[in-house]
PDB file of C-alpha atoms and ligand atoms in Angstrom:
ATOM      1  CA  MET H   1      27.760   1.974 -19.995  1.00 65.00           C
ATOM      2  CA  LYS H   2      23.792   0.373 -20.169  1.00 76.00           C
ATOM      3  CA  LEU H   3      22.824  -0.961 -16.776  1.00 92.00           C
ATOM      4  CA  GLU H   4      19.997  -2.446 -15.422  1.00 96.00           C
ATOM      5  CA  GLY H   5      18.889  -1.350 -11.168  1.00 97.00           C
ATOM      6  CA  THR H   6      16.472  -1.286  -8.947  1.00 97.00           C
ATOM      7  CA  VAL H   7      14.748   2.211  -8.295  1.00 97.00           C
ATOM      8  CA  ILE H   8      15.237   2.370  -3.895  1.00 96.00           C
ATOM      9  CA  ALA H   9      14.965   5.619  -3.139  1.00 95.00           C
ATOM     10  CA  ALA H  10      11.625   8.271  -5.139  1.00 91.00           C
ATOM     11  CA  HIS H  11      12.337  12.055  -4.564  1.00 86.00           C
ATOM     12  CA  GLY H  12       9.586  13.611  -6.752  1.00 81.00           C
ATOM     13  CA  ARG H  13      11.693  13.100 -10.131  1.00 84.00           C
ATOM     14  CA  HIS H  14      15.119  11.979  -8.876  1.00 89.00           C
ATOM     15  CA  TYR H  15      15.223   8.444  -8.303  1.00 94.00           C
ATOM     16  CA  LEU H  16      18.409   6.753  -6.033  1.00 95.00           C
ATOM     17  CA  VAL H  17      19.278   3.590  -8.113  1.00 96.00           C
ATOM     18  CA  GLU H  18      20.802   0.722  -6.522  1.00 96.00           C
ATOM     19  CA  LEU H  19      23.181  -0.919  -8.760  1.00 94.00           C
ATOM     20  CA  PRO H  20      23.956  -4.981  -9.423  1.00 91.00           C
ATOM     21  CA  ASP H  21      27.188  -4.333  -7.672  1.00 89.00           C
ATOM     22  CA  GLY H  22      25.599  -2.786  -4.348  1.00 87.00           C
ATOM     23  CA  GLY H  23      26.148   0.718  -5.535  1.00 90.00           C
ATOM     24  CA  ALA H  24      24.076   3.429  -6.203  1.00 92.00           C
ATOM     25  CA  LEU H  25      23.412   6.326  -8.864  1.00 94.00           C
ATOM     26  CA  SER H  26      21.258   9.614  -8.156  1.00 95.00           C
ATOM     27  CA  CYS H  27      19.438   9.456 -11.697  1.00 94.00           C
ATOM     28  CA  PHE H  28      16.653  11.663 -13.949  1.00 93.00           C
ATOM     29  CA  PRO H  29      14.229   9.701 -15.564  1.00 92.00           C
ATOM     30  CA  ARG H  30      14.887  10.837 -19.656  1.00 88.00           C
ATOM     31  CA  GLY H  31      11.557  11.713 -20.373  1.00 77.00           C
ATOM     32  CA  LYS H  32       9.768  14.418 -19.340  1.00 69.00           C
ATOM     33  CA  LYS H  33       6.942  12.211 -18.325  1.00 66.00           C
ATOM     34  CA  SER H  34       7.791   9.405 -16.613  1.00 70.00           C
ATOM     35  CA  GLU H  35       7.398   8.510 -13.569  1.00 87.00           C
ATOM     36  CA  LEU H  36       8.464   6.208 -11.543  1.00 94.00           C
ATOM     37  CA  ALA H  37       7.835   4.421  -8.453  1.00 95.00           C
ATOM     38  CA  CYS H  38      10.395   2.859  -5.694  1.00 97.00           C
ATOM     39  CA  GLY H  39      10.669  -0.710  -6.345  1.00 98.00           C
ATOM     40  CA  ASP H  40      10.903  -0.085 -10.277  1.00 97.00           C
ATOM     41  CA  ARG H  41      13.394  -1.821 -12.650  1.00 97.00           C
ATOM     42  CA  VAL H  42      15.186   0.247 -14.694  1.00 97.00           C
ATOM     43  CA  SER H  43      17.717   0.395 -17.196  1.00 96.00           C
ATOM     44  CA  ILE H  44      19.442   2.968 -17.001  1.00 95.00           C
ATOM     45  CA  ALA H  45      22.858   5.191 -18.578  1.00 94.00           C
ATOM     46  CA  ARG H  46      25.938   6.133 -16.456  1.00 92.00           C
ATOM     47  CA  SER H  47      26.564   9.874 -16.813  1.00 92.00           C
ATOM     48  CA  ASN H  48      29.800  10.205 -14.653  1.00 91.00           C
ATOM     49  CA  GLU H  49      30.527   7.909 -10.860  1.00 89.00           C
ATOM     50  CA  SER H  50      27.276   9.163  -9.172  1.00 90.00           C
ATOM     51  CA  GLN H  51      24.987   9.596 -11.575  1.00 94.00           C
ATOM     52  CA  GLY H  52      22.898   8.554 -14.094  1.00 94.00           C
ATOM     53  CA  VAL H  53      20.085   8.642 -16.752  1.00 95.00           C
ATOM     54  CA  ILE H  54      16.651   6.096 -16.460  1.00 95.00           C
ATOM     55  CA  ASP H  55      16.271   4.924 -20.327  1.00 93.00           C
ATOM     56  CA  ALA H  56      13.020   2.809 -19.558  1.00 93.00           C
ATOM     57  CA  ILE H  57      11.184   1.689 -17.138  1.00 94.00           C
ATOM     58  CA  LEU H  58      11.301  -2.198 -16.998  1.00 96.00           C
ATOM     59  CA  PRO H  59       8.098  -3.913 -17.319  1.00 97.00           C
ATOM     60  CA  ARG H  60       5.902  -3.908 -13.565  1.00 97.00           C
ATOM     61  CA  SER H  61       5.146  -7.097 -11.808  1.00 96.00           C
ATOM     62  CA  ALA H  62       2.420  -5.515  -9.290  1.00 96.00           C
ATOM     63  CA  LEU H  63       1.980  -1.238  -9.570  1.00 96.00           C
ATOM     64  CA  LEU H  64       0.441  -0.262  -5.985  1.00 96.00           C
ATOM     65  CA  TYR H  65      -0.831   3.969  -6.576  1.00 93.00           C
ATOM     66  CA  ARG H  66      -3.151   5.749  -5.507  1.00 94.00           C
ATOM     67  CA  SER H  67      -5.884   8.875  -7.634  1.00 91.00           C
ATOM     68  CA  ASN H  68      -8.198  11.401  -7.210  1.00 86.00           C
ATOM     69  CA  GLU H  69      -9.916  12.704 -10.463  1.00 84.00           C
ATOM     70  CA  PHE H  70      -6.687  15.251 -11.029  1.00 86.00           C
ATOM     71  CA  ARG H  71      -3.511  13.035 -10.892  1.00 88.00           C
ATOM     72  CA  GLN H  72      -1.929   9.978  -9.420  1.00 90.00           C
ATOM     73  CA  LYS H  73       0.753   8.890  -6.460  1.00 92.00           C
ATOM     74  CA  LEU H  74       2.779   5.602  -7.353  1.00 94.00           C
ATOM     75  CA  ILE H  75       3.493   4.201  -4.214  1.00 96.00           C
ATOM     76  CA  ALA H  76       5.258   1.091  -4.739  1.00 97.00           C
ATOM     77  CA  ALA H  77       6.108  -1.230  -7.742  1.00 98.00           C
ATOM     78  CA  ASN H  78       6.638  -4.024  -8.021  1.00 98.00           C
ATOM     79  CA  VAL H  79       5.881  -5.479  -4.499  1.00 98.00           C
ATOM     80  CA  THR H  80       4.484  -8.580  -3.478  1.00 98.00           C
ATOM     81  CA  ARG H  81       2.740  -8.009  -0.352  1.00 98.00           C
ATOM     82  CA  MET H  82       1.428  -5.392   1.129  1.00 98.00           C
ATOM     83  CA  ILE H  83       1.614  -4.412   5.257  1.00 98.00           C
ATOM     84  CA  LEU H  84      -0.622  -2.658   6.260  1.00 98.00           C
ATOM     85  CA  VAL H  85      -0.169  -1.239   9.213  1.00 98.00           C
ATOM     86  CA  VAL H  86      -2.391   0.217  11.920  1.00 98.00           C
ATOM     87  CA  ALA H  87      -1.971   0.770  15.501  1.00 98.00           C
ATOM     88  CA  THR H  88      -3.924   0.942  19.230  1.00 97.00           C
ATOM     89  CA  ALA H  89      -3.490   5.062  19.235  1.00 96.00           C
ATOM     90  CA  PRO H  90      -4.006   7.028  17.520  1.00 95.00           C
ATOM     91  CA  PRO H  91      -7.242   5.663  16.418  1.00 95.00           C
ATOM     92  CA  PHE H  92      -7.050   4.363  12.925  1.00 96.00           C
ATOM     93  CA  SER H  93      -9.621   5.008   9.834  1.00 97.00           C
ATOM     94  CA  GLU H  94     -11.658   1.881   8.877  1.00 96.00           C
ATOM     95  CA  THR H  95     -12.008   2.884   5.918  1.00 96.00           C
ATOM     96  CA  LEU H  96      -8.799   4.150   4.367  1.00 97.00           C
ATOM     97  CA  VAL H  97      -7.952   0.427   5.705  1.00 98.00           C
ATOM     98  CA  THR H  98     -10.798  -0.646   3.417  1.00 98.00           C
ATOM     99  CA  ARG H  99      -9.293   1.479   0.416  1.00 97.00           C
ATOM    100  CA  CYS H 100      -5.697   0.178   0.678  1.00 98.00           C
ATOM    101  CA  LEU H 101      -7.394  -3.411   0.831  1.00 98.00           C
ATOM    102  CA  ILE H 102      -8.758  -2.539  -2.677  1.00 97.00           C
ATOM    103  CA  ALA H 103      -5.731  -1.229  -4.457  1.00 96.00           C
ATOM    104  CA  ALA H 104      -3.995  -4.636  -3.106  1.00 97.00           C
ATOM    105  CA  GLU H 105      -6.918  -6.962  -4.806  1.00 97.00           C
ATOM    106  CA  SER H 106      -7.182  -4.913  -7.688  1.00 94.00           C
ATOM    107  CA  GLN H 107      -3.463  -5.567  -8.025  1.00 94.00           C
ATOM    108  CA  ASP H 108      -3.277  -9.334  -6.756  1.00 94.00           C
ATOM    109  CA  ILE H 109      -0.910  -8.188  -3.354  1.00 97.00           C
ATOM    110  CA  ASP H 110      -0.739 -10.574  -0.692  1.00 96.00           C
ATOM    111  CA  VAL H 111      -1.891  -8.611   2.340  1.00 98.00           C
ATOM    112  CA  LEU H 112      -0.479  -8.277   6.156  1.00 98.00           C
ATOM    113  CA  ILE H 113      -2.092  -6.517   8.727  1.00 98.00           C
ATOM    114  CA  VAL H 114      -0.373  -5.329  11.711  1.00 98.00           C
ATOM    115  CA  LEU H 115      -1.488  -3.971  14.510  1.00 98.00           C
ATOM    116  CA  ASN H 116       1.309  -2.083  16.255  1.00 98.00           C
ATOM    117  CA  LYS H 117       1.656  -0.226  19.748  1.00 98.00           C
ATOM    118  CA  CYS H 118      -0.007  -3.333  21.235  1.00 98.00           C
ATOM    119  CA  ASP H 119       2.184  -2.454  24.348  1.00 97.00           C
ATOM    120  CA  LEU H 120      -0.421   0.249  24.498  1.00 97.00           C
ATOM    121  CA  THR H 121      -3.144  -1.788  26.458  1.00 95.00           C
ATOM    122  CA  GLY H 122      -5.399   1.422  27.177  1.00 96.00           C
ATOM    123  CA  PRO H 123      -7.006   1.463  23.753  1.00 97.00           C
ATOM    124  CA  LEU H 124      -5.885  -2.233  22.587  1.00 97.00           C
ATOM    125  CA  ALA H 125      -9.955  -3.511  23.012  1.00 97.00           C
ATOM    126  CA  SER H 126     -10.983  -0.631  21.226  1.00 97.00           C
ATOM    127  CA  ALA H 127      -8.135  -1.199  17.590  1.00 98.00           C
ATOM    128  CA  GLU H 128      -9.766  -4.768  17.696  1.00 98.00           C
ATOM    129  CA  ALA H 129     -12.533  -4.358  17.630  1.00 98.00           C
ATOM    130  CA  ALA H 130     -12.334  -2.060  14.259  1.00 97.00           C
ATOM    131  CA  LEU H 131      -9.761  -4.668  13.348  1.00 98.00           C
ATOM    132  CA  ALA H 132     -12.881  -7.696  13.939  1.00 97.00           C
ATOM    133  CA  PRO H 133     -14.458  -7.061   9.799  1.00 96.00           C
ATOM    134  CA  PHE H 134     -11.113  -7.542   8.950  1.00 98.00           C
ATOM    135  CA  SER H 135     -10.809 -10.328  10.740  1.00 98.00           C
ATOM    136  CA  ARG H 136     -13.793 -12.467   9.692  1.00 97.00           C
ATOM    137  CA  LEU H 137     -12.805 -11.889   6.104  1.00 97.00           C
ATOM    138  CA  ALA H 138      -9.484 -14.415   6.975  1.00 97.00           C
ATOM    139  CA  TYR H 139      -7.177 -10.756   6.342  1.00 98.00           C
ATOM    140  CA  PRO H 140      -4.038 -12.278   8.985  1.00 98.00           C
ATOM    141  CA  ILE H 141      -3.588  -9.981  11.892  1.00 98.00           C
ATOM    142  CA  LEU H 142      -0.258  -9.474  13.247  1.00 98.00           C
ATOM    143  CA  ARG H 143      -0.211  -7.623  16.537  1.00 98.00           C
ATOM    144  CA  LEU H 144       3.388  -6.577  18.306  1.00 98.00           C
ATOM    145  CA  SER H 145       5.168  -3.583  19.333  1.00 98.00           C
ATOM    146  CA  ALA H 146       7.500  -1.853  17.413  1.00 97.00           C
ATOM    147  CA  HIS H 147       9.308  -0.705  20.494  1.00 96.00           C
ATOM    148  CA  SER H 148       9.667  -4.316  22.159  1.00 94.00           C
ATOM    149  CA  ASP H 149      10.026  -7.270  19.552  1.00 94.00           C
ATOM    150  CA  VAL H 150       9.213  -7.472  15.907  1.00 97.00           C
ATOM    151  CA  ASP H 151      10.707 -10.501  15.346  1.00 97.00           C
ATOM    152  CA  ALA H 152       7.665 -12.595  14.706  1.00 98.00           C
ATOM    153  CA  LEU H 153       7.543  -9.869  11.535  1.00 98.00           C
ATOM    154  CA  ARG H 154      10.417 -11.204   9.995  1.00 98.00           C
ATOM    155  CA  PRO H 155       8.729 -14.623   8.379  1.00 98.00           C
ATOM    156  CA  HIS H 156       6.195 -13.050   6.429  1.00 98.00           C
ATOM    157  CA  LEU H 157       8.824 -10.654   4.607  1.00 98.00           C
ATOM    158  CA  ALA H 158      11.084 -13.892   3.938  1.00 98.00           C
ATOM    159  CA  GLY H 159      11.326 -13.890   0.026  1.00 98.00           C
ATOM    160  CA  GLN H 160       9.299 -10.654  -0.425  1.00 98.00           C
ATOM    161  CA  THR H 161       9.281  -7.463  -1.938  1.00 98.00           C
ATOM    162  CA  GLY H 162       6.847  -5.615   1.024  1.00 98.00           C
ATOM    163  CA  VAL H 163       5.665  -2.115   0.941  1.00 98.00           C
ATOM    164  CA  LEU H 164       4.377  -0.886   4.488  1.00 98.00           C
ATOM    165  CA  VAL H 165       1.575   1.390   4.448  1.00 98.00           C
ATOM    166  CA  GLY H 166      -0.212   2.909   6.342  1.00 97.00           C
ATOM    167  CA  GLN H 167      -1.741   6.654   7.667  1.00 96.00           C
ATOM    168  CA  SER H 168       0.824   8.762   9.354  1.00 94.00           C
ATOM    169  CA  GLY H 169       2.577   8.039  12.826  1.00 94.00           C
ATOM    170  CA  MET H 170       1.589   4.269  12.991  1.00 97.00           C
ATOM    171  CA  GLY H 171       4.401   3.457  13.578  1.00 97.00           C
ATOM    172  CA  LYS H 172       6.051   1.739   9.954  1.00 97.00           C
ATOM    173  CA  SER H 173       9.017   4.256   9.685  1.00 96.00           C
ATOM    174  CA  THR H 174       9.864   2.637  13.866  1.00 96.00           C
ATOM    175  CA  LEU H 175       9.219  -1.320  12.352  1.00 97.00           C
ATOM    176  CA  ILE H 176      12.487  -0.227   9.181  1.00 97.00           C
ATOM    177  CA  ASN H 177      14.656   0.682  12.309  1.00 95.00           C
ATOM    178  CA  ALA H 178      13.971  -2.494  14.626  1.00 96.00           C
ATOM    179  CA  LEU H 179      14.283  -4.571  11.102  1.00 97.00           C
ATOM    180  CA  VAL H 180      16.892  -2.994   9.760  1.00 94.00           C
ATOM    181  CA  PRO H 181      19.952  -1.720  11.063  1.00 87.00           C
ATOM    182  CA  ASN H 182      21.959   0.825  10.532  1.00 87.00           C
ATOM    183  CA  ALA H 183      18.529   2.003   8.726  1.00 86.00           C
ATOM    184  CA  ASN H 184      18.024   5.363  10.337  1.00 82.00           C
ATOM    185  CA  ALA H 185      14.734   5.836   9.251  1.00 83.00           C
ATOM    186  CA  ARG H 186      12.700   9.594  10.446  1.00 81.00           C
ATOM    187  CA  THR H 187      10.682   8.821  12.567  1.00 84.00           C
ATOM    188  CA  ARG H 188       7.886  11.117  14.625  1.00 76.00           C
ATOM    189  CA  GLU H 189      10.660  11.600  17.672  1.00 70.00           C
ATOM    190  CA  ILE H 190      13.030  13.510  15.118  1.00 63.00           C
ATOM    191  CA  SER H 191      10.994  15.045  13.100  1.00 61.00           C
ATOM    192  CA  GLU H 192       9.735  16.566  16.254  1.00 64.00           C
ATOM    193  CA  ALA H 193      13.593  17.190  17.005  1.00 62.00           C
ATOM    194  CA  LEU H 194      13.539  18.749  13.651  1.00 60.00           C
ATOM    195  CA  ASP H 195      10.344  20.894  13.882  1.00 60.00           C
ATOM    196  CA  THR H 196       9.547  19.387  10.246  1.00 55.00           C
ATOM    197  CA  GLY H 197       6.296  18.390  11.109  1.00 56.00           C
ATOM    198  CA  ARG H 198       3.420  16.101  11.187  1.00 61.00           C
ATOM    199  CA  HIS H 199       4.358  13.472   8.419  1.00 67.00           C
ATOM    200  CA  THR H 200       7.110  11.996   8.912  1.00 83.00           C
ATOM    201  CA  THR H 201       8.264  10.001   5.676  1.00 88.00           C
ATOM    202  CA  THR H 202       8.495  11.861   2.616  1.00 88.00           C
ATOM    203  CA  HIS H 203       9.634   9.821   0.371  1.00 91.00           C
ATOM    204  CA  ALA H 204       9.296   6.119  -0.512  1.00 94.00           C
ATOM    205  CA  THR H 205      12.617   4.046   0.096  1.00 95.00           C
ATOM    206  CA  LEU H 206      13.855   0.517  -0.390  1.00 97.00           C
ATOM    207  CA  TYR H 207      15.491  -1.161   2.483  1.00 95.00           C
ATOM    208  CA  ARG H 208      16.876  -4.505   1.973  1.00 95.00           C
ATOM    209  CA  LEU H 209      16.923  -6.928   4.825  1.00 95.00           C
ATOM    210  CA  SER H 210      18.458 -10.901   2.473  1.00 93.00           C
ATOM    211  CA  GLU H 211      19.289 -11.473  -0.196  1.00 90.00           C
ATOM    212  CA  ASN H 212      16.238 -11.740  -1.442  1.00 93.00           C
ATOM    213  CA  SER H 213      13.265  -9.842   0.945  1.00 97.00           C
ATOM    214  CA  SER H 214      13.060  -6.323   0.711  1.00 97.00           C
ATOM    215  CA  LEU H 215      10.858  -3.749   2.102  1.00 98.00           C
ATOM    216  CA  ILE H 216       9.747  -0.129   1.019  1.00 98.00           C
ATOM    217  CA  ASP H 217       9.003   2.837   3.516  1.00 97.00           C
ATOM    218  CA  SER H 218       6.021   4.820   2.631  1.00 96.00           C
ATOM    219  CA  PRO H 219       4.556   8.640   3.484  1.00 94.00           C
ATOM    220  CA  GLY H 220       1.565   7.941   5.695  1.00 94.00           C
ATOM    221  CA  LEU H 221      -1.788   8.412   3.862  1.00 93.00           C
ATOM    222  CA  GLN H 222      -4.316  10.839   4.879  1.00 90.00           C
ATOM    223  CA  GLU H 223      -6.535   9.294   2.143  1.00 91.00           C
ATOM    224  CA  PHE H 224      -6.306   6.871  -0.699  1.00 94.00           C
ATOM    225  CA  GLY H 225      -8.402   8.030  -3.878  1.00 94.00           C
ATOM    226  CA  LEU H 226      -9.011   4.921  -6.387  1.00 95.00           C
ATOM    227  CA  HIS H 227     -10.149   6.591  -9.037  1.00 93.00           C
ATOM    228  CA  HIS H 228      -8.242   4.866 -11.282  1.00 93.00           C
ATOM    229  CA  LEU H 229     -10.364   1.403 -10.394  1.00 95.00           C
ATOM    230  CA  ALA H 230     -13.243   0.140 -12.883  1.00 95.00           C
ATOM    231  CA  LEU H 231     -16.560  -0.608 -10.823  1.00 96.00           C
ATOM    232  CA  ARG H 232     -15.455  -4.402 -12.239  1.00 95.00           C
ATOM    233  CA  ASP H 233     -12.032  -3.809 -10.295  1.00 96.00           C
ATOM    234  CA  ILE H 234     -13.977  -2.367  -7.054  1.00 97.00           C
ATOM    235  CA  GLU H 235     -16.187  -5.791  -7.108  1.00 97.00           C
ATOM    236  CA  TYR H 236     -13.212  -8.353  -7.548  1.00 97.00           C
ATOM    237  CA  GLY H 237     -11.429  -6.444  -4.646  1.00 97.00           C
ATOM    238  CA  PHE H 238     -14.217  -7.289  -2.376  1.00 98.00           C
ATOM    239  CA  ARG H 239     -12.830 -10.587  -1.725  1.00 97.00           C
ATOM    240  CA  GLU H 240     -15.854 -11.926  -0.224  1.00 98.00           C
ATOM    241  CA  PHE H 241     -17.704 -11.203  -3.399  1.00 98.00           C
ATOM    242  CA  ARG H 242     -15.686 -12.370  -5.713  1.00 97.00           C
ATOM    243  CA  PRO H 243     -17.521 -15.931  -5.973  1.00 97.00           C
ATOM    244  CA  LEU H 244     -20.987 -14.391  -6.583  1.00 98.00           C
ATOM    245  CA  LEU H 245     -19.541 -12.319  -9.640  1.00 97.00           C
ATOM    246  CA  GLY H 246     -21.007 -13.492 -12.932  1.00 95.00           C
ATOM    247  CA  SER H 247     -23.806 -14.918 -10.753  1.00 97.00           C
ATOM    248  CA  CYS H 248     -26.840 -11.949 -11.231  1.00 98.00           C
ATOM    249  CA  ARG H 249     -29.484 -11.974 -13.295  1.00 98.00           C
ATOM    250  CA  PHE H 250     -28.090  -8.858 -15.273  1.00 97.00           C
ATOM    251  CA  ARG H 251     -24.060  -9.062 -16.274  1.00 94.00           C
ATOM    252  CA  ASP H 252     -23.862  -5.310 -16.170  1.00 93.00           C
ATOM    253  CA  CYS H 253     -25.083  -5.119 -12.541  1.00 96.00           C
ATOM    254  CA  ARG H 254     -24.390  -2.520 -10.240  1.00 96.00           C
ATOM    255  CA  HIS H 255     -25.518  -4.514  -7.511  1.00 97.00           C
ATOM    256  CA  ASP H 256     -27.481  -1.718  -6.364  1.00 95.00           C
ATOM    257  CA  ARG H 257     -31.547  -1.970  -6.792  1.00 93.00           C
ATOM    258  CA  GLU H 258     -31.778  -4.680  -9.496  1.00 96.00           C
ATOM    259  CA  PRO H 259     -33.527  -7.820  -9.717  1.00 97.00           C
ATOM    260  CA  GLY H 260     -32.099 -10.853  -9.141  1.00 97.00           C
ATOM    261  CA  CYS H 261     -27.932  -9.666  -7.861  1.00 98.00           C
ATOM    262  CA  ALA H 262     -26.397 -12.266  -6.047  1.00 98.00           C
ATOM    263  CA  ILE H 263     -24.849  -9.655  -4.162  1.00 98.00           C
ATOM    264  CA  ARG H 264     -28.012  -7.984  -2.337  1.00 98.00           C
ATOM    265  CA  ASP H 265     -29.480 -11.488  -1.918  1.00 98.00           C
ATOM    266  CA  ALA H 266     -25.838 -12.971   0.138  1.00 98.00           C
ATOM    267  CA  LEU H 267     -26.558  -9.144   1.886  1.00 98.00           C
ATOM    268  CA  GLU H 268     -29.746 -10.059   3.043  1.00 97.00           C
ATOM    269  CA  ALA H 269     -29.276 -13.391   3.907  1.00 98.00           C
ATOM    270  CA  GLY H 270     -26.644 -12.396   6.100  1.00 97.00           C
ATOM    271  CA  GLU H 271     -23.882 -13.815   3.766  1.00 97.00           C
ATOM    272  CA  ILE H 272     -21.612 -10.145   3.955  1.00 97.00           C
ATOM    273  CA  ALA H 273     -21.093  -7.707   6.185  1.00 97.00           C
ATOM    274  CA  PRO H 274     -23.579  -4.517   5.766  1.00 97.00           C
ATOM    275  CA  GLY H 275     -20.880  -2.544   6.606  1.00 97.00           C
ATOM    276  CA  ARG H 276     -18.636  -3.935   3.245  1.00 97.00           C
ATOM    277  CA  TYR H 277     -22.355  -2.987   1.742  1.00 98.00           C
ATOM    278  CA  ALA H 278     -21.669   0.751   2.248  1.00 97.00           C
ATOM    279  CA  ALA H 279     -18.350   0.805   2.124  1.00 97.00           C
ATOM    280  CA  PHE H 280     -18.797  -1.302  -1.606  1.00 97.00           C
ATOM    281  CA  ARG H 281     -21.373   1.541  -2.699  1.00 96.00           C
ATOM    282  CA  ALA H 282     -19.431   4.429  -1.548  1.00 95.00           C
ATOM    283  CA  LEU H 283     -15.983   3.027  -4.008  1.00 95.00           C
ATOM    284  CA  ALA H 284     -18.678   2.439  -6.511  1.00 94.00           C
ATOM    285  CA  GLY H 285     -19.955   5.643  -6.404  1.00 91.00           C
ATOM    286  CA  GLU H 286     -16.356   6.840  -7.855  1.00 86.00           C
ATOM    287  CA  ALA H 287     -15.989   4.717  -9.966  1.00 83.00           C
ATOM    288  CA  ARG H 288     -14.193   4.942 -13.128  1.00 77.00           C
ATOM    289  CA  SER H 289     -17.035   4.869 -15.635  1.00 73.00           C
ATOM    290  CA  ASP H 290     -16.100   2.776 -18.512  1.00 67.00           C
TER     291      ASP H 290
HETATM  292  N1  GTP D 301       4.060   3.089  22.082  1.00 72.24           N
HETATM  293  C1  GTP D 301       4.430   2.636  21.210  1.00 72.24           C
HETATM  294  N2  GTP D 301       5.123   4.171  20.055  1.00 72.24           N
HETATM  295  C2  GTP D 301       4.932   3.128  19.070  1.00 72.24           C
HETATM  296  C3  GTP D 301       5.639   1.840  18.803  1.00 72.24           C
HETATM  297  N3  GTP D 301       5.988   1.874  17.691  1.00 72.24           N
HETATM  298  C4  GTP D 301       5.990   3.377  16.522  1.00 72.24           C
HETATM  299  N4  GTP D 301       5.931   4.375  18.006  1.00 72.24           N
HETATM  300  C5  GTP D 301       5.681   6.352  18.351  1.00 72.24           C
HETATM  301  O1  GTP D 301       4.513   5.844  16.992  1.00 72.24           O
HETATM  302  C6  GTP D 301       5.265   7.501  16.484  1.00 72.24           C
HETATM  303  C7  GTP D 301       4.911   7.505  15.400  1.00 72.24           C
HETATM  304  O2  GTP D 301       6.165   6.322  14.118  1.00 72.24           O
HETATM  305  P1  GTP D 301       6.522   6.828  13.010  1.00 72.24           P
HETATM  306  O3  GTP D 301       7.429   5.162  13.283  1.00 72.24           O
HETATM  307  O4  GTP D 301       7.310   7.598  12.489  1.00 72.24           O
HETATM  308  O5  GTP D 301       5.724   6.254  12.609  1.00 72.24           O
HETATM  309  P2  GTP D 301       5.286   6.159  10.825  1.00 72.24           P
HETATM  310  O6  GTP D 301       3.957   5.245   9.979  1.00 72.24           O
HETATM  311  O7  GTP D 301       6.360   6.084  10.061  1.00 72.24           O
HETATM  312  O8  GTP D 301       4.366   7.848  10.098  1.00 72.24           O
HETATM  313  P3  GTP D 301       4.290   8.491   8.838  1.00 72.24           P
HETATM  314  O9  GTP D 301       5.985   8.561   8.579  1.00 72.24           O
HETATM  315  O10 GTP D 301       4.345  10.087   8.851  1.00 72.24           O
HETATM  316  O11 GTP D 301       3.523   8.077   7.802  1.00 72.24           O
HETATM  317  C8  GTP D 301       6.613   7.550  17.287  1.00 72.24           C
HETATM  318  O12 GTP D 301       6.646   8.279  18.337  1.00 72.24           O
HETATM  319  C9  GTP D 301       6.688   6.232  17.218  1.00 72.24           C
HETATM  320  O13 GTP D 301       7.513   5.797  18.338  1.00 72.24           O
HETATM  321  C10 GTP D 301       5.339   0.655  19.227  1.00 72.24           C
HETATM  322  O14 GTP D 301       5.294  -0.302  19.573  1.00 72.24           O
HETATM  323  N5  GTP D 301       4.591   1.109  20.140  1.00 72.24           N
HETATM  324 MG1   MG D 302       7.226   7.060   8.759  1.00 72.24          MG
HETATM  325 ZN1   ZN D 303     -25.435  -7.590  -8.890  1.00 72.24          ZN
END
């Protein structure tokens, strides 16, 4: 019997697929190579009560992934909003935030930054300072504490397929537990009790928030390689560069030292922040060449 469903958990080559009747089947892909992500819509053949085989991946509206020179790692499919989680403590990497934003922009996925653990007032000011460059670029920032109240986040999730991304320890799974009754997502406390090491969430899981909203929890990121992006994707990902693209003298301008470069002119005029230009140059240096 042919069925369509949604991948709600991805553990290596083993996927849990939710069916329209609310049940779930444990599935493997038919082909050796096919790689799927949490959030993928798939067509499956049921093998028995609890198992099935994935025959095809239905077309994706977005695919969030990262890559280095050797391989790519899928994070989530068909997501409409990235919830980029940072915390007051431990300190977060601004470089990682930039990379997450570029990955989202390149797939036209909208972004909300959540500053979690605002109950820790000591490190709050330095976290705010680290977020200021992103706030200036009009990325929305929501401040909350997953330990006390997450209701402010709910309206941002309504009607969306969201994905929580960020470094390990920022509180993504704690947010899931606060938002979803009975989610029982494993958080650091539980991992410490079980002694399973530093990274608590080991695979992506999709949780239903309502009939038309869902949220994917993903494992903490240490790095976010963007080797799959070409220079043109990267420049597009810097949202403040976008209105200037196409205005450089040379069509193939890399915004490095070319004469008549609109990006460098904007930098010199103080319209582009030096830190953002430096981040662009670093990413451009590892861009896919084509
Ligand atoms: N003080 C404070 N601690 C929090 C808050 N939210 C989460 N934490 C703590 O932060 C630690 C990490 O939380 P997790 O939810 O496991 O973090 P994660 O982002 O899911 O981490 P990975 O799964 O490794 O990516 C836990 O000890 C949480 O209790 C908060 O709002 N305030
Ligand atoms: Mg987690
Ligand atoms: Zn240029």
